[in-house]
Amino acid sequence: MELKLLRVDLSKGSFKDHVIKDEEVRKWLGGRGLGAYLAFKEIPKGIDPLGPKNKIYILTGPITGTQFPESGRYHVIGKSPQSGILGDSNSGGNFGPWLRFSGYDGIVMEGMGAKPQYLSIVEGKPKLHDASHLWGKGLVHTDNKIRKEMSAEKGGSVLGIGPAGENMANVAAIMNDKWRAAGRTGLAAVLGSKKLKAVFVKGTKHPEAVDKEAFSKVAKEKHEKVKNHGVTEALTTYGTAVLVNMVNNIGAWPTRNFSAAVFEKADEISGETLAEKYLIKPVGCWGCIIKCGRLVRAKTENYDIPEHESPEYETIWANGANCGIGDLPALLKINYLLNDMGMDTISYGNVLGTAMELFEKGKITTEDTGGLELTWGNADAAIELIWRTAHRDGFGDDLAKGTLALAEKYGDPEAAITTRGMGLAAYDPRAMKGFAVAYATSNRGEGHLRSYPVTWALLGIPKSIDPLKENGEKVDLNIYQQNLFIVIDSVVCCKFNGFSLDHTDITDALAPFTGWNITPDELMETGERLYNMERMFSVREGKYIKDELPKRLIETPIPEGPAKGHTAAHADKMIKEFWEKRGWVEGKPKKETLERLALGEFTQYL
Amino acid sequence: MELKLLRVDLSKGSFKDHVIKDEEVRKWLGGRGLGAYLAFKEIPKGIDPLGPKNKIYILTGPITGTQFPESGRYHVIGKSPQSGILGDSNSGGNFGPWLRFSGYDGIVMEGMGAKPQYLSIVEGKPKLHDASHLWGKGLVHTDNKIRKEMSAEKGGSVLGIGPAGENMANVAAIMNDKWRAAGRTGLAAVLGSKKLKAVFVKGTKHPEAVDKEAFSKVAKEKHEKVKNHGVTEALTTYGTAVLVNMVNNIGAWPTRNFSAAVFEKADEISGETLAEKYLIKPVGCWGCIIKCGRLVRAKTENYDIPEHESPEYETIWANGANCGIGDLPALLKINYLLNDMGMDTISYGNVLGTAMELFEKGKITTEDTGGLELTWGNADAAIELIWRTAHRDGFGDDLAKGTLALAEKYGDPEAAITTRGMGLAAYDPRAMKGFAVAYATSNRGEGHLRSYPVTWALLGIPKSIDPLKENGEKVDLNIYQQNLFIVIDSVVCCKFNGFSLDHTDITDALAPFTGWNITPDELMETGERLYNMERMFSVREGKYIKDELPKRLIETPIPEGPAKGHTAAHADKMIKEFWEKRGWVEGKPKKETLERLALGEFTQYL
């Protein structure tokens, strides 16, 4: 099968079709894999991520927007302004499918507009519109306004950036359908630099399988498998925040910028409490049966939070436990505003938690913050600083640069709990040992969606393994998931399939859809190829090649709770094992590894 | 004496000096009077207030920045984008004096810059600077940054606009010294249209009296008079918010958009409570002995409000009683954010109160507000909408246009409690009858600072008159104060002198300072001249000529409290009497009146 991309030259205001041929699709798939490959070939080494030579790839994959379960997603790729290496992020909602229905499988944004614009693609016809009237506006306003201008009350989808992206904040997120985010690595700032405010897509050009009947039969089977899996029910009932109590209970919930791993107010901000008090109904992405999204609304004594989707588990953690905020309505407000301003909720919680630690240490003072006392749990300051960060106003300008830049500016780089410059997620690798590998070896940094030790540590998938035990199996499982997840991100569907389905299920569906005589082994080798190829971007860039964990996690034991006394000192050994099993040396693929994976063209960069 | 103005052509980036000769100064004084005269001559009839032909006059007057008590103010004049007639506003702080010390008595902003700029005048030398890096930023950041760039840790003063002015909101305010506002009539939007972000002034060119010794002696006497007056002590102790309980106690405190006149939570948000709980210390403008300003700081369970000045009585009313918000820390937060975003706290409270009424009536819904429930007392919505109004985001765009435009858009113009399109202030004219004349006949609309019935209704100045009684004396006192206050706004000093000093005291000081052989009668005739001349702007423009009160106040009785059952039906009679005493017909000066006041050149516009 072929994939058709629309190339948009924003400097010239011109369009060009680019067809990715069948053999290329089979080699790189779509989404994350194809995007990384194109980014490597087209984005020159060393360029400014916010300059005209960076590009943004907004891509679906072979089975996006089809009957295959949970196929309503898309992937974004580009050079990250936050890390300076390859950045990428994935989002659900409705944008991915509608992009395909519009007649294109992906969009490449090139060059740099002189004034704000938005792109529309309707039934195969692209058009650039003036967006000066939308510049500076939040996502809700932007989405509503574009829908009005495109006469699209129903159907179609809007992707866009908020003030944070416009102002090129590293913590900005690309948003779609108002409440869905391709959040991490700051690619929204790249769209901001290109003055591309939004993309609207709509059409009726549904992707078709080569063998429709066979694909349809397989898709239905896989649907049943997802539907009947235990994790599906938990996600439908409590959303991703079902993890709050689970992770906190094993003492692995990073609290107050990783200074502890049990948060005393976890239950008050858990998925259960959210469902009990504020949930209107579960909502899903396009075609989704899991519906982990939460439509919520809260009017309390202190907060008026309009109806909106989420917050997710990671959002609750980053802005809650990580900042000492145990007030659920405050977190709903924070989430709602971060979404509307177009900010990555994890990155904002990361940098705010770091700022609070530095405030506690006296390294940041009210002189720096504009008078706000950044004490743990200060929800009002968290809310005010959302607006200031989006507009880079006062102390918001410091926060906009992200946790590592903040910690460096205030003379305490170790207060930034990051890998590859990206703030970590809601699992302490001292208490869930597998995360040491997940975080350290993720190509884009951080990495809770690049492999997911939660599956074996809490969900028994593929089997239960004690989270506190160090063992080699965890390295193998991390590698397997990294290869599987990059396939999922490239075909493109949802990782929550990964609880109930494995690579054989994806192969079952991919074969009749594409017409490829593809085996599970070929698919997994493709995953391995893509993972190695991604790493080569860092190798060529000469940045963040070596896999390592933050010093604090290696040296400082968890002070209390079930994992009391544990550190991530095991990381070193596991990372070495990981390199060996990957055929890498010090984070760099060996020549023979690349050649084995048909990546010979990349050996010149070693 | 002469006054020297700097004319800044923002289109060309050029400067020109303009000297106002002694006889012109004697005829128009400075500040408000001179500004109105120049505006009439230089701003063509019918032009767009946000177009390049509008001008902004930032003026001091003969005795600004001298030993005369409370002379630390300046006046701003231009065509108002909110009313379409002459707009003007006055502010304290340190800007006025430092402007004079910089070597100029005033600045005229003309034309329209292509990109954001700020102006500096240091020791007589003006310079325009790029301000792209300040565009979109709040006043605190802007003030700090410009002081850094101008190497002015101490001394000098910054005037500027925030995002609200940049985005040309009618409710925007010109701010100086961070917390001081030339708030009303939306002239900040005009600076925004001209892309003029800020003005920095500094220097050592102190204005000198013609007869230094005599002036110094008089100034000291007047200082003593101000110092020893009873009102001064009350203002020092409780600030302007000393009025909260006083006005509420007589049932004249407009509550929930003038639907009542007693607010049940008045005491909780009074000057006394403010002083008891959050006051750090009283602060004054340049050279001030009254110090009605309040340096405050609050960290409560729900709010973190950095150290800042205010809120004033009017701010507490407009956002408190008028919106049903009885939570003082919330009002401090609202005030702090409105100041930083550069918004007029009265206009914001006006439009928010109107929106809340329309929400209660079902004319505005959550569909319009972006999901916020605009119930009375909803402080969280009030806070969120500050940011949205400043950036004209979603429903904020409706609020930005002001109360009259909002009420018209949602089909209920009578819900806008305005005169000449300007939302009224913190005194109900149904319960303080004199305010019927004050509001209806104010040239710029609204008008609590154009005459001030509080003096006789509550302070016994010049004598006590029952606020609920209708009598002709109130018309006379309004006219006297209108003429006196325009003199005060033109010489330029503070109206709080008006409690302890009268026109003879100002004459005493003006004579030795200017060298004019001026009498109290000439000064008061000058006030009358200026008041008539101001009105001629409306006459020529053909807009808002007739003096009238909002229908609701005339027809609907106050439902409860000490003034229960009272209306402002008396307004009609009093306004007619006012016209007669002024020598006007239906709001328009008669030919002979203009001629008597040496305004013959204006008769052609009748």
Short mmCIF file of N, CA and C in Angstrom, two decimals, chain B residues 285-415:
data_model
loop_
_atom_site.label_atom_id
_atom_site.label_comp_id
_atom_site.label_asym_id
_atom_site.label_seq_id
_atom_site.Cartn_x
_atom_site.Cartn_y
_atom_site.Cartn_z
N CYS B 285 1.44 58.54 46.66
CA CYS B 285 2.05 58.97 45.42
C CYS B 285 3.26 59.86 45.76
N TRP B 286 3.93 60.31 44.73
CA TRP B 286 5.08 61.19 44.90
C TRP B 286 4.70 62.36 45.82
N GLY B 287 5.46 62.55 46.89
CA GLY B 287 5.27 63.70 47.77
C GLY B 287 3.99 63.72 48.59
N CYS B 288 3.28 62.61 48.64
CA CYS B 288 1.96 62.62 49.27
C CYS B 288 2.01 62.45 50.78
N ILE B 289 1.17 63.20 51.49
CA ILE B 289 1.08 63.01 52.93
C ILE B 289 -0.17 62.22 53.34
N ILE B 290 -1.12 62.09 52.42
CA ILE B 290 -2.35 61.35 52.76
C ILE B 290 -2.08 59.83 52.76
N LYS B 291 -1.39 59.37 51.74
CA LYS B 291 -1.07 57.95 51.59
C LYS B 291 -2.32 57.05 51.64
N CYS B 292 -3.23 57.27 50.73
CA CYS B 292 -4.44 56.44 50.69
C CYS B 292 -4.15 55.07 50.07
N GLY B 293 -2.99 54.93 49.40
CA GLY B 293 -2.62 53.65 48.80
C GLY B 293 -2.36 52.61 49.87
N ARG B 294 -2.61 51.37 49.54
CA ARG B 294 -2.43 50.28 50.51
C ARG B 294 -1.43 49.28 49.96
N LEU B 295 -0.34 49.10 50.61
CA LEU B 295 0.54 48.00 50.23
C LEU B 295 0.02 46.75 50.92
N VAL B 296 -0.39 45.76 50.14
CA VAL B 296 -1.00 44.57 50.73
C VAL B 296 -0.29 43.30 50.26
N ARG B 297 -0.55 42.23 51.01
CA ARG B 297 -0.02 40.92 50.67
C ARG B 297 -0.93 39.92 51.37
N ALA B 298 -1.32 38.86 50.67
CA ALA B 298 -2.15 37.85 51.32
C ALA B 298 -1.78 36.47 50.83
N LYS B 299 -1.61 35.58 51.78
CA LYS B 299 -1.51 34.15 51.42
C LYS B 299 -2.55 33.45 52.28
N THR B 300 -3.59 32.98 51.62
CA THR B 300 -4.67 32.31 52.34
C THR B 300 -4.73 30.87 51.86
N GLU B 301 -5.73 30.16 52.33
CA GLU B 301 -5.88 28.77 51.90
C GLU B 301 -6.07 28.69 50.39
N ASN B 302 -6.79 29.66 49.84
CA ASN B 302 -7.13 29.59 48.42
C ASN B 302 -6.34 30.50 47.50
N TYR B 303 -5.74 31.53 48.07
CA TYR B 303 -5.09 32.51 47.20
C TYR B 303 -3.69 32.88 47.66
N ASP B 304 -2.85 33.09 46.67
CA ASP B 304 -1.51 33.61 46.90
C ASP B 304 -1.43 34.93 46.14
N ILE B 305 -1.52 36.05 46.86
CA ILE B 305 -1.54 37.35 46.20
C ILE B 305 -0.26 38.10 46.56
N PRO B 306 0.60 38.27 45.55
CA PRO B 306 1.87 38.95 45.80
C PRO B 306 1.67 40.35 46.36
N GLU B 307 2.70 40.85 46.99
CA GLU B 307 2.71 42.21 47.50
C GLU B 307 2.39 43.18 46.36
N HIS B 308 1.39 44.01 46.59
CA HIS B 308 1.08 45.02 45.58
C HIS B 308 0.23 46.11 46.20
N GLU B 309 -0.07 47.14 45.44
CA GLU B 309 -0.87 48.25 45.95
C GLU B 309 -2.35 48.06 45.70
N SER B 310 -3.14 48.56 46.63
CA SER B 310 -4.59 48.59 46.49
C SER B 310 -5.21 47.32 47.03
N PRO B 311 -6.46 46.94 46.75
CA PRO B 311 -7.43 47.57 45.86
C PRO B 311 -8.10 48.79 46.47
N GLU B 312 -8.51 49.67 45.57
CA GLU B 312 -9.24 50.89 45.94
C GLU B 312 -10.69 50.57 46.29
N TYR B 313 -11.33 51.57 46.85
CA TYR B 313 -12.76 51.47 47.15
C TYR B 313 -13.57 51.08 45.91
N GLU B 314 -13.30 51.75 44.79
CA GLU B 314 -14.08 51.49 43.58
C GLU B 314 -13.86 50.07 43.07
N THR B 315 -12.64 49.58 43.21
CA THR B 315 -12.31 48.23 42.77
C THR B 315 -13.06 47.20 43.60
N ILE B 316 -13.04 47.43 44.90
CA ILE B 316 -13.73 46.52 45.82
C ILE B 316 -15.22 46.51 45.52
N TRP B 317 -15.75 47.70 45.22
CA TRP B 317 -17.17 47.75 44.89
C TRP B 317 -17.48 47.04 43.56
N ALA B 318 -16.77 47.45 42.52
CA ALA B 318 -17.13 47.00 41.17
C ALA B 318 -17.04 45.48 41.04
N ASN B 319 -15.99 44.91 41.63
CA ASN B 319 -15.80 43.47 41.52
C ASN B 319 -16.38 42.73 42.71
N GLY B 320 -16.65 43.47 43.78
CA GLY B 320 -17.22 42.87 44.99
C GLY B 320 -18.74 42.95 44.98
N ALA B 321 -19.28 43.97 45.62
CA ALA B 321 -20.74 44.11 45.74
C ALA B 321 -21.43 43.99 44.38
N ASN B 322 -20.87 44.65 43.38
CA ASN B 322 -21.52 44.69 42.08
C ASN B 322 -21.58 43.32 41.40
N CYS B 323 -20.69 42.40 41.79
CA CYS B 323 -20.69 41.05 41.24
C CYS B 323 -21.03 40.01 42.31
N GLY B 324 -21.40 40.48 43.48
CA GLY B 324 -21.78 39.55 44.54
C GLY B 324 -20.61 38.80 45.16
N ILE B 325 -19.39 39.30 44.97
CA ILE B 325 -18.22 38.63 45.53
C ILE B 325 -17.86 39.25 46.88
N GLY B 326 -18.02 38.46 47.94
CA GLY B 326 -17.79 39.00 49.29
C GLY B 326 -16.56 38.41 49.95
N ASP B 327 -15.62 37.99 49.13
CA ASP B 327 -14.41 37.30 49.62
C ASP B 327 -13.22 38.23 49.37
N LEU B 328 -12.68 38.82 50.43
CA LEU B 328 -11.64 39.83 50.26
C LEU B 328 -10.36 39.31 49.59
N PRO B 329 -9.83 38.14 50.00
CA PRO B 329 -8.66 37.64 49.27
C PRO B 329 -8.94 37.47 47.77
N ALA B 330 -10.13 37.01 47.41
CA ALA B 330 -10.47 36.90 45.98
C ALA B 330 -10.41 38.26 45.31
N LEU B 331 -10.88 39.28 46.02
CA LEU B 331 -10.86 40.64 45.44
C LEU B 331 -9.43 41.17 45.33
N LEU B 332 -8.60 40.79 46.28
CA LEU B 332 -7.19 41.18 46.18
C LEU B 332 -6.56 40.53 44.95
N LYS B 333 -6.87 39.26 44.74
CA LYS B 333 -6.32 38.55 43.57
C LYS B 333 -6.83 39.20 42.28
N ILE B 334 -8.11 39.46 42.25
CA ILE B 334 -8.72 40.09 41.08
C ILE B 334 -8.05 41.44 40.80
N ASN B 335 -7.89 42.23 41.84
CA ASN B 335 -7.27 43.55 41.69
C ASN B 335 -5.83 43.44 41.18
N TYR B 336 -5.10 42.52 41.78
CA TYR B 336 -3.69 42.33 41.40
C TYR B 336 -3.57 41.92 39.93
N LEU B 337 -4.43 41.00 39.50
CA LEU B 337 -4.36 40.54 38.11
C LEU B 337 -4.86 41.61 37.14
N LEU B 338 -5.93 42.31 37.50
CA LEU B 338 -6.43 43.39 36.63
C LEU B 338 -5.35 44.45 36.43
N ASN B 339 -4.67 44.79 37.51
CA ASN B 339 -3.59 45.76 37.41
C ASN B 339 -2.49 45.25 36.49
N ASP B 340 -2.09 44.02 36.71
CA ASP B 340 -0.96 43.49 35.94
C ASP B 340 -1.30 43.34 34.45
N MET B 341 -2.55 42.99 34.17
CA MET B 341 -2.97 42.85 32.77
C MET B 341 -3.35 44.20 32.16
N GLY B 342 -3.33 45.26 33.00
CA GLY B 342 -3.64 46.59 32.48
C GLY B 342 -5.11 46.79 32.15
N MET B 343 -5.96 46.52 33.16
CA MET B 343 -7.39 46.73 32.94
C MET B 343 -7.96 47.67 33.98
N ASP B 344 -8.96 48.43 33.55
CA ASP B 344 -9.67 49.32 34.46
C ASP B 344 -10.54 48.48 35.38
N THR B 345 -10.25 48.53 36.67
CA THR B 345 -10.96 47.66 37.61
C THR B 345 -12.44 48.00 37.68
N ILE B 346 -12.80 49.26 37.49
CA ILE B 346 -14.23 49.62 37.51
C ILE B 346 -14.93 49.05 36.27
N SER B 347 -14.34 49.28 35.12
CA SER B 347 -14.98 48.83 33.88
C SER B 347 -15.11 47.31 33.84
N TYR B 348 -14.11 46.62 34.38
CA TYR B 348 -14.20 45.16 34.41
C TYR B 348 -15.33 44.71 35.33
N GLY B 349 -15.42 45.32 36.50
CA GLY B 349 -16.52 44.98 37.41
C GLY B 349 -17.87 45.33 36.80
N ASN B 350 -17.95 46.47 36.11
CA ASN B 350 -19.19 46.85 35.42
C ASN B 350 -19.64 45.77 34.45
N VAL B 351 -18.73 45.37 33.57
CA VAL B 351 -19.13 44.44 32.50
C VAL B 351 -19.37 43.04 33.07
N LEU B 352 -18.61 42.67 34.08
CA LEU B 352 -18.81 41.36 34.68
C LEU B 352 -20.16 41.31 35.41
N GLY B 353 -20.49 42.38 36.12
CA GLY B 353 -21.78 42.44 36.81
C GLY B 353 -22.94 42.35 35.82
N THR B 354 -22.80 43.06 34.71
CA THR B 354 -23.83 43.00 33.67
C THR B 354 -23.94 41.58 33.12
N ALA B 355 -22.79 40.96 32.88
CA ALA B 355 -22.79 39.58 32.36
C ALA B 355 -23.46 38.63 33.35
N MET B 356 -23.21 38.83 34.63
CA MET B 356 -23.82 37.97 35.64
C MET B 356 -25.34 38.14 35.67
N GLU B 357 -25.78 39.38 35.51
CA GLU B 357 -27.23 39.59 35.46
C GLU B 357 -27.83 38.88 34.24
N LEU B 358 -27.17 39.02 33.11
CA LEU B 358 -27.68 38.40 31.89
C LEU B 358 -27.62 36.88 31.98
N PHE B 359 -26.65 36.38 32.72
CA PHE B 359 -26.57 34.92 32.94
C PHE B 359 -27.74 34.46 33.81
N GLU B 360 -28.02 35.25 34.83
CA GLU B 360 -29.15 34.92 35.71
C GLU B 360 -30.47 34.92 34.93
N LYS B 361 -30.55 35.84 33.98
CA LYS B 361 -31.77 35.95 33.17
C LYS B 361 -31.82 34.91 32.05
N GLY B 362 -30.73 34.16 31.88
CA GLY B 362 -30.70 33.16 30.82
C GLY B 362 -30.39 33.73 29.45
N LYS B 363 -30.01 35.01 29.39
CA LYS B 363 -29.68 35.61 28.10
C LYS B 363 -28.24 35.31 27.69
N ILE B 364 -27.42 35.09 28.68
CA ILE B 364 -26.08 34.57 28.43
C ILE B 364 -26.06 33.16 29.04
N THR B 365 -25.52 32.19 28.28
CA THR B 365 -25.50 30.81 28.78
C THR B 365 -24.05 30.29 28.81
N THR B 366 -23.91 29.08 29.31
CA THR B 366 -22.57 28.48 29.33
C THR B 366 -22.04 28.27 27.91
N GLU B 367 -22.95 28.20 26.94
CA GLU B 367 -22.52 28.14 25.53
C GLU B 367 -21.71 29.39 25.18
N ASP B 368 -22.14 30.52 25.71
CA ASP B 368 -21.46 31.79 25.41
C ASP B 368 -20.18 31.96 26.23
N THR B 369 -20.22 31.47 27.48
CA THR B 369 -19.12 31.78 28.40
C THR B 369 -17.96 30.80 28.32
N GLY B 370 -18.08 29.80 27.44
CA GLY B 370 -17.04 28.78 27.41
C GLY B 370 -17.20 27.80 28.57
N GLY B 371 -18.42 27.72 29.08
CA GLY B 371 -18.69 26.71 30.11
C GLY B 371 -18.73 27.24 31.53
N LEU B 372 -18.29 28.49 31.73
CA LEU B 372 -18.30 29.05 33.09
C LEU B 372 -19.73 29.42 33.49
N GLU B 373 -20.06 29.13 34.73
CA GLU B 373 -21.38 29.51 35.24
C GLU B 373 -21.27 30.87 35.91
N LEU B 374 -21.74 31.88 35.24
CA LEU B 374 -21.54 33.24 35.75
C LEU B 374 -22.55 33.60 36.83
N THR B 375 -22.58 32.81 37.86
CA THR B 375 -23.47 33.11 38.99
C THR B 375 -22.85 34.23 39.83
N TRP B 376 -23.71 34.97 40.53
CA TRP B 376 -23.23 36.02 41.43
C TRP B 376 -22.23 35.43 42.40
N GLY B 377 -21.14 36.10 42.57
CA GLY B 377 -20.15 35.66 43.56
C GLY B 377 -19.13 34.66 43.05
N ASN B 378 -19.19 34.32 41.76
CA ASN B 378 -18.27 33.32 41.21
C ASN B 378 -16.88 33.95 40.98
N ALA B 379 -16.06 33.90 42.01
CA ALA B 379 -14.74 34.55 41.95
C ALA B 379 -13.80 33.83 40.98
N ASP B 380 -13.92 32.52 40.91
CA ASP B 380 -13.03 31.78 40.01
C ASP B 380 -13.27 32.17 38.56
N ALA B 381 -14.53 32.31 38.19
CA ALA B 381 -14.84 32.76 36.83
C ALA B 381 -14.33 34.19 36.61
N ALA B 382 -14.51 35.03 37.63
CA ALA B 382 -14.03 36.42 37.52
C ALA B 382 -12.53 36.44 37.25
N ILE B 383 -11.80 35.57 37.93
CA ILE B 383 -10.35 35.51 37.75
C ILE B 383 -9.99 34.97 36.36
N GLU B 384 -10.58 33.86 35.99
CA GLU B 384 -10.27 33.29 34.67
C GLU B 384 -10.58 34.28 33.55
N LEU B 385 -11.68 34.99 33.70
CA LEU B 385 -12.08 35.91 32.63
C LEU B 385 -11.22 37.17 32.56
N ILE B 386 -10.47 37.46 33.60
CA ILE B 386 -9.50 38.56 33.50
C ILE B 386 -8.50 38.23 32.40
N TRP B 387 -7.93 37.03 32.48
CA TRP B 387 -6.94 36.62 31.47
C TRP B 387 -7.57 36.60 30.08
N ARG B 388 -8.77 36.04 30.01
CA ARG B 388 -9.42 35.92 28.69
C ARG B 388 -9.80 37.28 28.13
N THR B 389 -10.18 38.21 29.00
CA THR B 389 -10.54 39.55 28.52
C THR B 389 -9.29 40.26 28.00
N ALA B 390 -8.22 40.16 28.75
CA ALA B 390 -6.98 40.82 28.32
C ALA B 390 -6.53 40.31 26.96
N HIS B 391 -6.78 39.01 26.71
CA HIS B 391 -6.34 38.42 25.44
C HIS B 391 -7.49 38.27 24.45
N ARG B 392 -8.65 38.78 24.82
CA ARG B 392 -9.85 38.71 23.98
C ARG B 392 -10.10 37.29 23.50
N ASP B 393 -10.00 36.38 24.44
CA ASP B 393 -10.11 34.95 24.14
C ASP B 393 -11.52 34.48 24.52
N GLY B 394 -12.24 33.91 23.59
CA GLY B 394 -13.57 33.38 23.87
C GLY B 394 -14.51 34.46 24.40
N PHE B 395 -15.16 34.17 25.52
CA PHE B 395 -16.11 35.13 26.10
C PHE B 395 -15.40 36.42 26.53
N GLY B 396 -14.11 36.33 26.78
CA GLY B 396 -13.33 37.51 27.13
C GLY B 396 -13.44 38.59 26.06
N ASP B 397 -13.63 38.18 24.81
CA ASP B 397 -13.77 39.16 23.73
C ASP B 397 -15.04 39.99 23.91
N ASP B 398 -16.10 39.36 24.39
CA ASP B 398 -17.33 40.10 24.69
C ASP B 398 -17.11 41.08 25.85
N LEU B 399 -16.45 40.60 26.88
CA LEU B 399 -16.22 41.45 28.05
C LEU B 399 -15.32 42.64 27.70
N ALA B 400 -14.37 42.39 26.82
CA ALA B 400 -13.40 43.43 26.47
C ALA B 400 -14.06 44.68 25.89
N LYS B 401 -15.22 44.50 25.29
CA LYS B 401 -15.88 45.64 24.65
C LYS B 401 -16.61 46.53 25.64
N GLY B 402 -16.78 46.05 26.86
CA GLY B 402 -17.42 46.88 27.87
C GLY B 402 -18.89 46.57 28.05
N THR B 403 -19.44 47.14 29.11
CA THR B 403 -20.78 46.77 29.56
C THR B 403 -21.88 47.08 28.55
N LEU B 404 -21.81 48.24 27.88
CA LEU B 404 -22.89 48.60 26.97
C LEU B 404 -22.91 47.69 25.75
N ALA B 405 -21.74 47.46 25.16
CA ALA B 405 -21.66 46.58 23.99
C ALA B 405 -22.11 45.17 24.35
N LEU B 406 -21.74 44.72 25.54
CA LEU B 406 -22.15 43.38 25.98
C LEU B 406 -23.68 43.29 26.08
N ALA B 407 -24.25 44.25 26.77
CA ALA B 407 -25.70 44.23 26.99
C ALA B 407 -26.45 44.33 25.66
N GLU B 408 -25.92 45.12 24.74
CA GLU B 408 -26.55 45.23 23.42
C GLU B 408 -26.45 43.93 22.65
N LYS B 409 -25.28 43.31 22.68
CA LYS B 409 -25.09 42.05 21.96
C LYS B 409 -26.08 40.99 22.42
N TYR B 410 -26.32 40.95 23.75
CA TYR B 410 -27.20 39.92 24.28
C TYR B 410 -28.64 40.42 24.46
N GLY B 411 -28.96 41.50 23.73
CA GLY B 411 -30.35 41.90 23.61
C GLY B 411 -30.99 42.52 24.84
N ASP B 412 -30.18 43.14 25.70
CA ASP B 412 -30.76 43.73 26.90
C ASP B 412 -29.99 45.00 27.29
N PRO B 413 -30.05 46.01 26.42
CA PRO B 413 -29.21 47.21 26.65
C PRO B 413 -29.45 47.87 28.01
N GLU B 414 -30.66 47.71 28.56
CA GLU B 414 -30.91 48.34 29.86
C GLU B 414 -30.18 47.68 31.02
N ALA B 415 -29.60 46.54 30.77
CA ALA B 415 -28.79 45.89 31.82
C ALA B 415 -27.43 46.58 31.95
#
